[in-house]
JSON list of C-alpha atoms in Angstrom, two decimals:
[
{"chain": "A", "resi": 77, "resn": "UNK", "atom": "CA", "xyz": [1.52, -12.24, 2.12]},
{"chain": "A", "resi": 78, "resn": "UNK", "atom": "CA", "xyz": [-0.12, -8.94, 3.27]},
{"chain": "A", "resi": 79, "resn": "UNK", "atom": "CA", "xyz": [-3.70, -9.18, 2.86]},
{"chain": "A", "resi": 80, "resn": "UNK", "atom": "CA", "xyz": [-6.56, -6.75, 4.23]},
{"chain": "A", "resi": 81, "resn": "UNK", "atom": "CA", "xyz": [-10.50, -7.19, 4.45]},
{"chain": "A", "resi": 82, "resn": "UNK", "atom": "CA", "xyz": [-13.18, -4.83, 5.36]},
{"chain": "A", "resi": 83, "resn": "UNK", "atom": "CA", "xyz": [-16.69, -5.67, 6.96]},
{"chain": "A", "resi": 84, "resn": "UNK", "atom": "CA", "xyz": [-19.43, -4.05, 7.58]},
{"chain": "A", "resi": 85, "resn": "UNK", "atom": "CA", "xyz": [-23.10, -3.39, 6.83]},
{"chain": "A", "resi": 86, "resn": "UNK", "atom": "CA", "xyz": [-23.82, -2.69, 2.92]},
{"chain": "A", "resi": 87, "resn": "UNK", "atom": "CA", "xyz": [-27.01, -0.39, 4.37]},
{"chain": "A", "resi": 88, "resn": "UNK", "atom": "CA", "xyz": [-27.37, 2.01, 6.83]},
{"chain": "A", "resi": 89, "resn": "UNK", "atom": "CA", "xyz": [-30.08, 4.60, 7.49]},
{"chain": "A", "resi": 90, "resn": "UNK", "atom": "CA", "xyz": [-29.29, 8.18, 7.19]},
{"chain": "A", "resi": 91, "resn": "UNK", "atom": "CA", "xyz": [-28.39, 9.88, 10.90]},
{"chain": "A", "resi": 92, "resn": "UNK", "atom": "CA", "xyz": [-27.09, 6.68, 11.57]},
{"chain": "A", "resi": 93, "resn": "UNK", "atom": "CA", "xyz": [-23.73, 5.63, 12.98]},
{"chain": "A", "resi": 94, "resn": "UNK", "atom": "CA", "xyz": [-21.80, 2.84, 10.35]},
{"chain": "A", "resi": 95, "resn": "UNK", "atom": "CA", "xyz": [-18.97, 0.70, 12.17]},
{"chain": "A", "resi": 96, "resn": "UNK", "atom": "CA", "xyz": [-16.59, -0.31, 9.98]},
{"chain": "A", "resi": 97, "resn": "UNK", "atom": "CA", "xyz": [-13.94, -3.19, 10.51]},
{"chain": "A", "resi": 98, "resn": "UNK", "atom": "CA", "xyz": [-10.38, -4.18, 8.97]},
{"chain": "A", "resi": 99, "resn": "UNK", "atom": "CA", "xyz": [-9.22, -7.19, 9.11]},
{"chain": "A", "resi": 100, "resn": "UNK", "atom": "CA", "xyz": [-5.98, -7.70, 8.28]},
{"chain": "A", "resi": 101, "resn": "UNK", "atom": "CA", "xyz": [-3.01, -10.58, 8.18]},
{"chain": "A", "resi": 102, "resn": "UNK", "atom": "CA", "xyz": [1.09, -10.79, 7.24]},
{"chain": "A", "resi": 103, "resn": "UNK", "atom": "CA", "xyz": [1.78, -7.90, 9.29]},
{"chain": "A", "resi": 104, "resn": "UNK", "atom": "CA", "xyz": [2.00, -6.57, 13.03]},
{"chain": "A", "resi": 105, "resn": "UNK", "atom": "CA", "xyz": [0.30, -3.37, 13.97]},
{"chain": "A", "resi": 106, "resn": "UNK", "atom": "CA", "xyz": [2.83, -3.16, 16.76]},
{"chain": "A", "resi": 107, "resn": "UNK", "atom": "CA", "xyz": [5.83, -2.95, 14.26]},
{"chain": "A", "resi": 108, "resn": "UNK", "atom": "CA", "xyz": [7.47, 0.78, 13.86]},
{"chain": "A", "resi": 109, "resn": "UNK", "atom": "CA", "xyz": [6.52, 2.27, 10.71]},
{"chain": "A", "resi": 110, "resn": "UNK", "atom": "CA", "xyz": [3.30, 0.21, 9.78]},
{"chain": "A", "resi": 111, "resn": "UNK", "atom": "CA", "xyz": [0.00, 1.80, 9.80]},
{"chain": "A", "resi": 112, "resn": "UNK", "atom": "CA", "xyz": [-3.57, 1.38, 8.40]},
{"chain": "A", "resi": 113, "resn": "UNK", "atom": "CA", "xyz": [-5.93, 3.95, 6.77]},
{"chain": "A", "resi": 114, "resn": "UNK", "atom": "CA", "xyz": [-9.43, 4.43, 5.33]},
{"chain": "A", "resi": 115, "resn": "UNK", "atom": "CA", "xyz": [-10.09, 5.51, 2.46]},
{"chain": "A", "resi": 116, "resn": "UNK", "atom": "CA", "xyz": [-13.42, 5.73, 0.50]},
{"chain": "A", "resi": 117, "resn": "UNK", "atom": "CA", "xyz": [-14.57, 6.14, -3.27]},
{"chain": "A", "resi": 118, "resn": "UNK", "atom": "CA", "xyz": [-18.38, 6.87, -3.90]},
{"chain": "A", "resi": 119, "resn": "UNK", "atom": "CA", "xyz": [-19.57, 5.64, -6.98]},
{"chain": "A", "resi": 120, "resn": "UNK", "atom": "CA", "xyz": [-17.99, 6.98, -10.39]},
{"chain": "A", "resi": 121, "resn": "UNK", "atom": "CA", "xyz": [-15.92, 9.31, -8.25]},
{"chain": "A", "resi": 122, "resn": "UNK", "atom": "CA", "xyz": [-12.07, 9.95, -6.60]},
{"chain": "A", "resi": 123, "resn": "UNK", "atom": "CA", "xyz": [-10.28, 8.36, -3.92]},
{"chain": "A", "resi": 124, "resn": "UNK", "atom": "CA", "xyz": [-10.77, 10.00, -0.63]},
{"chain": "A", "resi": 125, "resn": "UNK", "atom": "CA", "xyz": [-8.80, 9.73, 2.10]},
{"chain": "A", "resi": 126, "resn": "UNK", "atom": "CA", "xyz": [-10.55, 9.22, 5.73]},
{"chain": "A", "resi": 127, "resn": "UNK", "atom": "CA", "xyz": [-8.38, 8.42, 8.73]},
{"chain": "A", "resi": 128, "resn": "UNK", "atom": "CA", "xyz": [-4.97, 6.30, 9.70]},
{"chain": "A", "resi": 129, "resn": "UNK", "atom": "CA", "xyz": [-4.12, 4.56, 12.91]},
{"chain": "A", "resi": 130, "resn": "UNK", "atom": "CA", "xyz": [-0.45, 4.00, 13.32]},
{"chain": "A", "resi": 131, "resn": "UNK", "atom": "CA", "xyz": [1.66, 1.69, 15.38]},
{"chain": "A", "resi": 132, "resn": "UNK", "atom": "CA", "xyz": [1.90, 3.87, 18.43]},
{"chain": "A", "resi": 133, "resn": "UNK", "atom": "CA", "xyz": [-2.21, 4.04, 18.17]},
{"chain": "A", "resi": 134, "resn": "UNK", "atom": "CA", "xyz": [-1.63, 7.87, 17.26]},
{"chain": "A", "resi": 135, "resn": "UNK", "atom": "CA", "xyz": [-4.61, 8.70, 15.05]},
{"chain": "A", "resi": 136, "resn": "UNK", "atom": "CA", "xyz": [-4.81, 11.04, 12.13]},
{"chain": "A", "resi": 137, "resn": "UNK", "atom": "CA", "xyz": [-8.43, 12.28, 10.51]},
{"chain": "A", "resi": 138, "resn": "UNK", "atom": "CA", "xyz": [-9.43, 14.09, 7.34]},
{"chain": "A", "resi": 139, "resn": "UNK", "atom": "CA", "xyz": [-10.34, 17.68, 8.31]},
{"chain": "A", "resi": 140, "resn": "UNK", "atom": "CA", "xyz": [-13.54, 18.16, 6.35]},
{"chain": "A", "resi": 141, "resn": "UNK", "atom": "CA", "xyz": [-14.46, 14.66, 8.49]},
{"chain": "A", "resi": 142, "resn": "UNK", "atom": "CA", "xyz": [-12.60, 14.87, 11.67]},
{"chain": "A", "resi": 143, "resn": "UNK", "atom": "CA", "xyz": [-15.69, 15.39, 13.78]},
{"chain": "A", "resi": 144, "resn": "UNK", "atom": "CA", "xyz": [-17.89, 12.60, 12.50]},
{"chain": "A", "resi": 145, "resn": "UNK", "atom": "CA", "xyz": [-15.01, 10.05, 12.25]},
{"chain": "A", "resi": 146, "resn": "UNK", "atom": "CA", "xyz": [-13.15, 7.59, 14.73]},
{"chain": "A", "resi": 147, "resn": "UNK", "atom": "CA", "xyz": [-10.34, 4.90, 14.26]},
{"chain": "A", "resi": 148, "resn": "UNK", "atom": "CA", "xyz": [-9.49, 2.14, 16.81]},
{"chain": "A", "resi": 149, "resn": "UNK", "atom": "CA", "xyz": [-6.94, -0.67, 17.10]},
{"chain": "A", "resi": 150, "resn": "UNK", "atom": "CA", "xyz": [-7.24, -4.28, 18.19]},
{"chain": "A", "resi": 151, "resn": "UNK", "atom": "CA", "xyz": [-3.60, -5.49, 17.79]},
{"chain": "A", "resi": 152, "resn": "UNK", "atom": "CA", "xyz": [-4.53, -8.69, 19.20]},
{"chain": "A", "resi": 153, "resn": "UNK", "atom": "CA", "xyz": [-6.98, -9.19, 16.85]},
{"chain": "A", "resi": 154, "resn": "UNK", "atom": "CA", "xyz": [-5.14, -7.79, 13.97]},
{"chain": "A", "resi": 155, "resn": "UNK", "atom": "CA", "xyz": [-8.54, -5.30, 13.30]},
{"chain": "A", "resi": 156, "resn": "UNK", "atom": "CA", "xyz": [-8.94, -1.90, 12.85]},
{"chain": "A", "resi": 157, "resn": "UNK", "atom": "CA", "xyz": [-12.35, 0.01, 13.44]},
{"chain": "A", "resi": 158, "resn": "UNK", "atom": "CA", "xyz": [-13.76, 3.06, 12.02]},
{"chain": "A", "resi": 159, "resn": "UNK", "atom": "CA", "xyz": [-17.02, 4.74, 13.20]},
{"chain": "A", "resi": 160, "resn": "UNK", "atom": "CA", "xyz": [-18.83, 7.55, 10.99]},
{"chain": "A", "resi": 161, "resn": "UNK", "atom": "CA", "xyz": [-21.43, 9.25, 13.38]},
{"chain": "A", "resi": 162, "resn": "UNK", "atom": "CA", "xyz": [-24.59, 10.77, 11.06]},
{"chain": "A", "resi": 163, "resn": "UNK", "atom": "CA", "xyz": [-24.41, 9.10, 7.93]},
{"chain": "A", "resi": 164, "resn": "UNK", "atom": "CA", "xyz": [-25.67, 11.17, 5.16]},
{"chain": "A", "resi": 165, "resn": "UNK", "atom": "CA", "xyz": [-26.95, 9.47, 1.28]},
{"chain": "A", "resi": 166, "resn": "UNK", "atom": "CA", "xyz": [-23.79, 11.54, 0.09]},
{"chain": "A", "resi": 167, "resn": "UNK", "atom": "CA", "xyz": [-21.75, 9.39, 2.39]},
{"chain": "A", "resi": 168, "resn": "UNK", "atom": "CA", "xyz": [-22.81, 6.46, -0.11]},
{"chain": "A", "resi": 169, "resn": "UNK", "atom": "CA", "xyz": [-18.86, 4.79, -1.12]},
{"chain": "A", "resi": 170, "resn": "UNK", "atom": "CA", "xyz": [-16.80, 1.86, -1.39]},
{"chain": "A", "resi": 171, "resn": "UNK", "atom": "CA", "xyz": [-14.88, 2.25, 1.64]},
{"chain": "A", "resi": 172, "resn": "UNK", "atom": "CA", "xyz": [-11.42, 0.67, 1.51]},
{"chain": "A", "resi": 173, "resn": "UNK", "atom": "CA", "xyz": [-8.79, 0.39, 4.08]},
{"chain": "A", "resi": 174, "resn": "UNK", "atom": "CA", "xyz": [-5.03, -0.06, 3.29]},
{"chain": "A", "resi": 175, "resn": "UNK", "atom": "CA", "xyz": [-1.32, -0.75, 5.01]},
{"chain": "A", "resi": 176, "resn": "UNK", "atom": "CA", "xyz": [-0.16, 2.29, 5.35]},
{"chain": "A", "resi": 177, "resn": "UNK", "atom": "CA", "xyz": [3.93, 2.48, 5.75]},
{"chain": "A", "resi": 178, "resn": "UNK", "atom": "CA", "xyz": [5.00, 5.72, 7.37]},
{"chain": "A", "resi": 179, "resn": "UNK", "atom": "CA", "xyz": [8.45, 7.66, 6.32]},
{"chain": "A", "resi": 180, "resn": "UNK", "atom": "CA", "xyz": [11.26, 5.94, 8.15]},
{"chain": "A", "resi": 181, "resn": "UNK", "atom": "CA", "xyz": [11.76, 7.51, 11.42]},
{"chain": "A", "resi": 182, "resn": "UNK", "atom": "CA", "xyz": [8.69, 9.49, 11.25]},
{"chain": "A", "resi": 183, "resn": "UNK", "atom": "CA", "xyz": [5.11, 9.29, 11.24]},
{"chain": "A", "resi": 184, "resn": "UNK", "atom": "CA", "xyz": [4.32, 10.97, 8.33]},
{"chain": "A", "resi": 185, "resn": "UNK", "atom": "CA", "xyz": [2.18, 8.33, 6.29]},
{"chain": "A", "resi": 186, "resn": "UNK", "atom": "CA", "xyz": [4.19, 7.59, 2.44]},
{"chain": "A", "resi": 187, "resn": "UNK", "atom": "CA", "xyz": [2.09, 5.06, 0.64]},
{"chain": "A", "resi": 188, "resn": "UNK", "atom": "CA", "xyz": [-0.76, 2.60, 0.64]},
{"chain": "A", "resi": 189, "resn": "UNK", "atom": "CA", "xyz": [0.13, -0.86, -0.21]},
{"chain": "A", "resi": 190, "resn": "UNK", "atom": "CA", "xyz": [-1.83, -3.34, -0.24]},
{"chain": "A", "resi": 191, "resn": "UNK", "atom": "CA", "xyz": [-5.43, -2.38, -0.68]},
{"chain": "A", "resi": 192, "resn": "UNK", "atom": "CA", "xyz": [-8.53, -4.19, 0.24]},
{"chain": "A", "resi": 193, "resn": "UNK", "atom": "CA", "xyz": [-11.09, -5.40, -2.03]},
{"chain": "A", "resi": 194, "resn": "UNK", "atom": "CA", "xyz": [-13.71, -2.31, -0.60]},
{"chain": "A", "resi": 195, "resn": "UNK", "atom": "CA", "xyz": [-16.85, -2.69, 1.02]},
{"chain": "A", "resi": 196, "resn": "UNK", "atom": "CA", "xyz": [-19.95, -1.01, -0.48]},
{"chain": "A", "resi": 197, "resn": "UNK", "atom": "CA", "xyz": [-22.05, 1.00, 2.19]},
{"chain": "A", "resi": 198, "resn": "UNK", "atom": "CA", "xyz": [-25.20, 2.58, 0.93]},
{"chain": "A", "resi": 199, "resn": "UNK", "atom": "CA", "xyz": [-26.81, 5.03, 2.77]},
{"chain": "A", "resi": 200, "resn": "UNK", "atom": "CA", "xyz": [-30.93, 5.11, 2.20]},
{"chain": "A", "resi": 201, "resn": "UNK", "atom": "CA", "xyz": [-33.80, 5.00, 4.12]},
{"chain": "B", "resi": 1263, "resn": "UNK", "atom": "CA", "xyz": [-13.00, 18.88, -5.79]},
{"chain": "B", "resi": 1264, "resn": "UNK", "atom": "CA", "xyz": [-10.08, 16.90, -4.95]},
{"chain": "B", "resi": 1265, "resn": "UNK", "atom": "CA", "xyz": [-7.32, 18.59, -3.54]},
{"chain": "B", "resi": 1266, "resn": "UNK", "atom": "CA", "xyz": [-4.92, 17.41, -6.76]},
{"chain": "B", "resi": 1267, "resn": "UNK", "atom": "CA", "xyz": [-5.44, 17.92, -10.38]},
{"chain": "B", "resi": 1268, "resn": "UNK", "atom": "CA", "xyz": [-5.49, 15.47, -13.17]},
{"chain": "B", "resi": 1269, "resn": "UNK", "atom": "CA", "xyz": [-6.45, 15.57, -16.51]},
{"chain": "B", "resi": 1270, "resn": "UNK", "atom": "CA", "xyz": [-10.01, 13.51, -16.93]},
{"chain": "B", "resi": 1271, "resn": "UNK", "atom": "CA", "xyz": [-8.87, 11.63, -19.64]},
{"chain": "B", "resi": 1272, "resn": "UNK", "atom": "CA", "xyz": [-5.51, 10.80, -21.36]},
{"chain": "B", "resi": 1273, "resn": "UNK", "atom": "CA", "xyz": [-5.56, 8.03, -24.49]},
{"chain": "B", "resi": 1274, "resn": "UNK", "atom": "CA", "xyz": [-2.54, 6.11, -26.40]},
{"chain": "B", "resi": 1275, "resn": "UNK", "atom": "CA", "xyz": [-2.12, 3.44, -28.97]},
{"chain": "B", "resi": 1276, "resn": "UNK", "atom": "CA", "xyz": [-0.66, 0.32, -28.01]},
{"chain": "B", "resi": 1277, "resn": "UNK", "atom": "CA", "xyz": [3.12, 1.10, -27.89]},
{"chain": "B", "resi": 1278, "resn": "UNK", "atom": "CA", "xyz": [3.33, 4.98, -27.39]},
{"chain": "B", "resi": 1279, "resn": "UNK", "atom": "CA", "xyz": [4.03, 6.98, -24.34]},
{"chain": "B", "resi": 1280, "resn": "UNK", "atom": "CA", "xyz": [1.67, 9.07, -22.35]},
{"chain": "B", "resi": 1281, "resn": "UNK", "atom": "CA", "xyz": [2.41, 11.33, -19.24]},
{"chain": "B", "resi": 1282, "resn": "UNK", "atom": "CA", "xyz": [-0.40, 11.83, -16.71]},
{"chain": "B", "resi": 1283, "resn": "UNK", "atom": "CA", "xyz": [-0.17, 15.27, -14.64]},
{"chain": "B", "resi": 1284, "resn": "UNK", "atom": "CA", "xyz": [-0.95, 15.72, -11.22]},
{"chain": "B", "resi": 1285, "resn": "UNK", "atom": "CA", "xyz": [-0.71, 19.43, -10.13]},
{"chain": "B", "resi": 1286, "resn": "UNK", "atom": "CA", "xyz": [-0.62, 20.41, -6.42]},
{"chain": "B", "resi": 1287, "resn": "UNK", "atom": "CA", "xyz": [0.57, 23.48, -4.50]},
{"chain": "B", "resi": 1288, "resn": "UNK", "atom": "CA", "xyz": [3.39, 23.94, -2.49]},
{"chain": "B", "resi": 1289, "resn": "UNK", "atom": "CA", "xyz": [1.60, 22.55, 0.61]},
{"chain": "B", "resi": 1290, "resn": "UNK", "atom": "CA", "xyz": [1.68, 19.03, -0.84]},
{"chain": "B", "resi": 1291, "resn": "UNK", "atom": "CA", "xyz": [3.79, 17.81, -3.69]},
{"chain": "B", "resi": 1292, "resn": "UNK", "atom": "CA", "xyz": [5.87, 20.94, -4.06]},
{"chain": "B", "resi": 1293, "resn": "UNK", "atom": "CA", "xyz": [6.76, 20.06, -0.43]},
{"chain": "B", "resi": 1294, "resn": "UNK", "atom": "CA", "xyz": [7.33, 17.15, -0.03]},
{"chain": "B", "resi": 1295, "resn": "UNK", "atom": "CA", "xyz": [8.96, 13.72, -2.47]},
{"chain": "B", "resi": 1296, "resn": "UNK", "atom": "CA", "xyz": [5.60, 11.72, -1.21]},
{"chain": "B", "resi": 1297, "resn": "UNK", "atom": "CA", "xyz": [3.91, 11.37, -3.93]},
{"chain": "B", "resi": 1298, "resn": "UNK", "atom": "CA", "xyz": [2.23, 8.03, -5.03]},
{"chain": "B", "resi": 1299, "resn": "UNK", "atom": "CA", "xyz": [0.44, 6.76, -7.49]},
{"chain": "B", "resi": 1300, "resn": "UNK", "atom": "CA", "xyz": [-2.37, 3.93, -7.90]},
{"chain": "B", "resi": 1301, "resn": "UNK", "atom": "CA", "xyz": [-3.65, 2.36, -10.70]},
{"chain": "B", "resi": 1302, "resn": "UNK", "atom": "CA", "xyz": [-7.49, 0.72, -10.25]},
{"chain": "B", "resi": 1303, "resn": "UNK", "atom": "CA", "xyz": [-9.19, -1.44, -13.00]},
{"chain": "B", "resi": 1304, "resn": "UNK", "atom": "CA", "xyz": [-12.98, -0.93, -12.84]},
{"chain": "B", "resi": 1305, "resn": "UNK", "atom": "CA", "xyz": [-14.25, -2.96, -10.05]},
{"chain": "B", "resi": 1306, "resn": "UNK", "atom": "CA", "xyz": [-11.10, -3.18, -8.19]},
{"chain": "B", "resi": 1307, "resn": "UNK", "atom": "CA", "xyz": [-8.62, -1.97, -5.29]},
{"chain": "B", "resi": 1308, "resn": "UNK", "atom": "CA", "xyz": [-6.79, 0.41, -5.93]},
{"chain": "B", "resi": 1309, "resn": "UNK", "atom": "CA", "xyz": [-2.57, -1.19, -6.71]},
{"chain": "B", "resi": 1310, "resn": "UNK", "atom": "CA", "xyz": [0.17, 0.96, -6.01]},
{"chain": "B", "resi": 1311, "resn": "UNK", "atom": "CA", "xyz": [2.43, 1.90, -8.53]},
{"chain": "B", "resi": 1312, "resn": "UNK", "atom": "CA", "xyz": [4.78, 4.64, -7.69]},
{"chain": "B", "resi": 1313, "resn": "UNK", "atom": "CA", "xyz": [5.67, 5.74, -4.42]},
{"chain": "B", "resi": 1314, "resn": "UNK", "atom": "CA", "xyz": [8.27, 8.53, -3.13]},
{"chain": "B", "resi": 1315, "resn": "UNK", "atom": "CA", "xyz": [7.57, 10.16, -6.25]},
{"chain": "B", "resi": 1316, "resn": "UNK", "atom": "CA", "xyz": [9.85, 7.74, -8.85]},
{"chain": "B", "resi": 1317, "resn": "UNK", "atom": "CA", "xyz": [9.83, 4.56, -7.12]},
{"chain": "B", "resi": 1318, "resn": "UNK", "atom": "CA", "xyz": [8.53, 1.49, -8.71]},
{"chain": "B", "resi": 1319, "resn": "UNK", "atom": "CA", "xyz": [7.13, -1.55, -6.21]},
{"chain": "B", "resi": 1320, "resn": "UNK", "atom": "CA", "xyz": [8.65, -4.87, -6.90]},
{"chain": "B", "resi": 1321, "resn": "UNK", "atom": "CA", "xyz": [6.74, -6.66, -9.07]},
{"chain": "B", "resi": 1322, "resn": "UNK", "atom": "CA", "xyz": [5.81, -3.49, -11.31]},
{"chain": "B", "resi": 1323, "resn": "UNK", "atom": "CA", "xyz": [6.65, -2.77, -14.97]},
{"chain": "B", "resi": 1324, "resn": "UNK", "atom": "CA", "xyz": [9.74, -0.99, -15.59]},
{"chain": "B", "resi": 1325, "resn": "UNK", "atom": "CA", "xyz": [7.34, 0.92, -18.30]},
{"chain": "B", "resi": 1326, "resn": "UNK", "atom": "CA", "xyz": [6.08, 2.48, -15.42]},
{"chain": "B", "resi": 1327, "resn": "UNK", "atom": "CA", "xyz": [7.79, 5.66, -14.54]},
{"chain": "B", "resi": 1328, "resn": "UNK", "atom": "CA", "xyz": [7.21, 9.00, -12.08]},
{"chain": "B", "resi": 1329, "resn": "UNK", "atom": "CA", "xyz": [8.48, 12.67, -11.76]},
{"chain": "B", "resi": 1330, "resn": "UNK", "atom": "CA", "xyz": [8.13, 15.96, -10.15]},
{"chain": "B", "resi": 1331, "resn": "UNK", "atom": "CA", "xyz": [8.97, 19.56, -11.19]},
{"chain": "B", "resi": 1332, "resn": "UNK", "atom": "CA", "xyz": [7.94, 22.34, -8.92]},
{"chain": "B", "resi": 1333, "resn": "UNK", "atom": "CA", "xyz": [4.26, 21.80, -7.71]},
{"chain": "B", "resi": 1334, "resn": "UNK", "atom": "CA", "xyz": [3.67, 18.87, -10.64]},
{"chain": "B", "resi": 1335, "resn": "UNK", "atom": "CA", "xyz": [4.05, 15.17, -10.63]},
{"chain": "B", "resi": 1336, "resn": "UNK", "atom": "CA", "xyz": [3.99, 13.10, -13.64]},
{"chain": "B", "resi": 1337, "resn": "UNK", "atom": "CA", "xyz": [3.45, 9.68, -14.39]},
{"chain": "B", "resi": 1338, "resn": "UNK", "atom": "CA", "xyz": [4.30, 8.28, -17.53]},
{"chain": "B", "resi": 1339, "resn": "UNK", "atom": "CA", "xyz": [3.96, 5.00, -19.17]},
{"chain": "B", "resi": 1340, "resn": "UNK", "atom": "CA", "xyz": [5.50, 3.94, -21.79]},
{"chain": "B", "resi": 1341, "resn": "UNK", "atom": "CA", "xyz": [5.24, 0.97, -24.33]},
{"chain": "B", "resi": 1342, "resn": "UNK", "atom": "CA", "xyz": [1.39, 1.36, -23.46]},
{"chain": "B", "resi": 1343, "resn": "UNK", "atom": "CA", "xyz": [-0.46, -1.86, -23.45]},
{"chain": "B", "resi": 1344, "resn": "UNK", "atom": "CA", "xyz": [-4.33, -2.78, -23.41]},
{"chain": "B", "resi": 1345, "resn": "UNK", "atom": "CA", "xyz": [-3.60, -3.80, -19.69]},
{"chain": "B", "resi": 1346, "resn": "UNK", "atom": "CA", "xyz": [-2.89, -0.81, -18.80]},
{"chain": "B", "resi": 1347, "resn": "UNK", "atom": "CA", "xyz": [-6.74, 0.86, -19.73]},
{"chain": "B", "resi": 1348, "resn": "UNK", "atom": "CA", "xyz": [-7.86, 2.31, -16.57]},
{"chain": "B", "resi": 1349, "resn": "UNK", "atom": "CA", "xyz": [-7.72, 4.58, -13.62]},
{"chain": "B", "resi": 1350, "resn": "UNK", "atom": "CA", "xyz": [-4.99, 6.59, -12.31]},
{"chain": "B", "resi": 1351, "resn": "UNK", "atom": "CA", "xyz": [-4.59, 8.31, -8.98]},
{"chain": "B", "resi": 1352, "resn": "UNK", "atom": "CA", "xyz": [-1.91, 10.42, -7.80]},
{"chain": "B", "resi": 1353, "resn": "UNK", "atom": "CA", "xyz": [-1.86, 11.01, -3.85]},
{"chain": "B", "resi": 1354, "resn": "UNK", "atom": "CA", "xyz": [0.64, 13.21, -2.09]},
{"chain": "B", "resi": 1355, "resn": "UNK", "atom": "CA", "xyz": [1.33, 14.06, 1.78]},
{"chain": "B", "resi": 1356, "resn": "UNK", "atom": "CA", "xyz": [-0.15, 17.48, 2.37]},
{"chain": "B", "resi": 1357, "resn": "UNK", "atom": "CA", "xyz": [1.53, 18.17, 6.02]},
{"chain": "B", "resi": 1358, "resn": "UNK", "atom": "CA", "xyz": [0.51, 17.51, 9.19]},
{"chain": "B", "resi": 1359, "resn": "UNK", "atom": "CA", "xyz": [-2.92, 19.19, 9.54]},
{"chain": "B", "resi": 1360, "resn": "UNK", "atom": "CA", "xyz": [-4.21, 18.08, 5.88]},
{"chain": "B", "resi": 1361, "resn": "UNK", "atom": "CA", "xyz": [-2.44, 14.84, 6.16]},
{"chain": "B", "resi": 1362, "resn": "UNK", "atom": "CA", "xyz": [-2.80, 12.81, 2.82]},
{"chain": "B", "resi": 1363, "resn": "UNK", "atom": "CA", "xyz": [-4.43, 14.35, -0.44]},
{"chain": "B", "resi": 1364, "resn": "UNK", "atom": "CA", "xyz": [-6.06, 12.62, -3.56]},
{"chain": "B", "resi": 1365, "resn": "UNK", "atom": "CA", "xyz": [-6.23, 13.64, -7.46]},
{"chain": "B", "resi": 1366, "resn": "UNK", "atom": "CA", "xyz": [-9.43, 13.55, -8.83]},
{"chain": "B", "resi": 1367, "resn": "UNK", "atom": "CA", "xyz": [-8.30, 10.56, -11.26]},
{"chain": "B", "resi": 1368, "resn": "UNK", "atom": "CA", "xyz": [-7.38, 9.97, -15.07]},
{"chain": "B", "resi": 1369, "resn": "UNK", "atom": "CA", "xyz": [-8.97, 7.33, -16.80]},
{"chain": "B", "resi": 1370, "resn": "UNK", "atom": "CA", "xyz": [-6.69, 6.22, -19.35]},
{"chain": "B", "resi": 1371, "resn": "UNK", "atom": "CA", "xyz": [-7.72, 4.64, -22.77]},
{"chain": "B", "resi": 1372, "resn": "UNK", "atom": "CA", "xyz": [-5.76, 2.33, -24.70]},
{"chain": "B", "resi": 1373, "resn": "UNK", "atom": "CA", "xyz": [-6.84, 2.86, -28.25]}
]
C-alpha cells in the first residue's frame, strides 16, 4: 500500500522560508519511472502544481515559482523536501504532495496517484 | 487563472449523465494524451480518476469515463450518484518548460 504524509509548520511569518517534508512508504524513489510532486490548493481555490523530484533526482519547478522553490530527496529516508523562500499571506494553502509516475521511458510526469491528506500552512504575522 | 478551463458548476439527478469540459490549447491537452482527472470531496485529497486521457484506475467505477477532441477533454459520468457530489479537476502535461497544468475545478451537484 502506497501511502504519503506531509509535515510541516501550520504558521509561518511572512518573508519567511517554510520547509516542507514528504514522507512516504510502499514505494522506492530509486525505481525508474516513480516520482513525487507538490502541489498546493489555497482555501476555496484550484489545484496548483509546485515542483516534482524524480528517480534520477532531476527536478522540475512551476515557472511563475521556480525562483522561490526547492525540492530534495532522501531515498534512504523515503522523504522528500520542499523549501519556499519569502512566504507571502497569498502563499496561504493546503500543500499536498503526491506519487508521481512518469510516461514509460521518459520523464515526462503522467499522473498523481496517491495523494496525501495536505498540510495546512498559514502565512500571518 | 488556471491554465485549463472548466465550467464552475455542472448539476445532475441521480441517474443521468453529465460531461465536464476541460479546454486547453495546443501546448497542453491538444498535445499531448496526458490528461488526468481528480475527483476531491470537501476536506479531502485529491483521488485520481482518469489518467492518459480515458483510462480508469483499478478500483474506479466503470461510470466513470474520459475523452479528448482537439484542445478539449471531457469527463463524463454517468448513472450519477449522491457519491459522486463534489470537485473535479482536470490536469494535463503542458511540455517541458510549463511542465504540469491544472483546471480551475467543477464542483458537481447531485440534485
Amino acid at each position: 500500500q502506497v501511502t504519503l504524509r506531509e509535515s510541516g509548520p501550520a504558521l509561518v511569518k511572512p518573508t519567511q522560508t517554510l520547509t516542507l517534508t514528504c514522507t512516504f512508504s510502499g514505494f522506492s524513489l530509486s525505481t525508474s519511472g516513480m516520482c513525487v510532486s507538490w502541489i498546493r490548493q489555497p482555501p476555496g481555490k484550484a489545484l496548483e502544481w509546485l515542483a516534482l523530484i524524480d528517480w534520477d533526482d532531476d527536478k522540475y519547478y512551476s515557472t511563475s515559482l521556480k525562483t522561490r522553490l526547492t525540492i530534495s530527496k532522501d531515498t534512504s529516508k523515503n522523504q522528500v523536501v520542499l523549501t519556499m523562500t519569502n512566504m507571502d499571506p497569498v502563499d496561504t494553502a493546503t500543500y499536498y504532495c503526491a506519487r508521481t509516475i512518469a510516461v514509460a521511458g521518459t520523464r515526462v510526469p503522467n499522473w498523481f496517484d496517491p495523494w496525501g491528506q495536505g498540510t495546512l500552512v498559514t502565512v500571518s504575522s | 487563472q488556471s491554465a485549463l478551463t472548466q465550467p464552475a458548476s455542472v448539476s445532475g439527478s441521480p441517474g443521468q449523465s453529465i460531461t465536464i469540459s476541460c479546454t486547453g490549447t495546443s501546448s497542453d491537452v491538444g498535445s499531448y494524451n496526458l490528461v488526468s482527472w481528480y475527483q476531491q470531496h470537501p476536506g479531502k485529497a485529491p483521488k485520481l480518476m482518469i489518467y492518459e486521457v480515458s483510462k480508469r484506475p483499478s478500483g474506479v467505477s466503470n461510470r466513470f469515463s474520459g475523452s479528448k477532441s482537439g484542445n478539449t477533454a471531457s469527463l463524463t459520468i454517468s448513472g450519477l450518484q449522491a457519491e459522486d457530489e463534489a470537485d473535479y479537476y482536470c490536469c494535463s502535461y503542458a511540455g517541458s518548460s510549463t511542465h504540469v497544468v491544472f483546471g480551475g475545478g467543477t464542483k458537481l451537484t447531485v440534485l
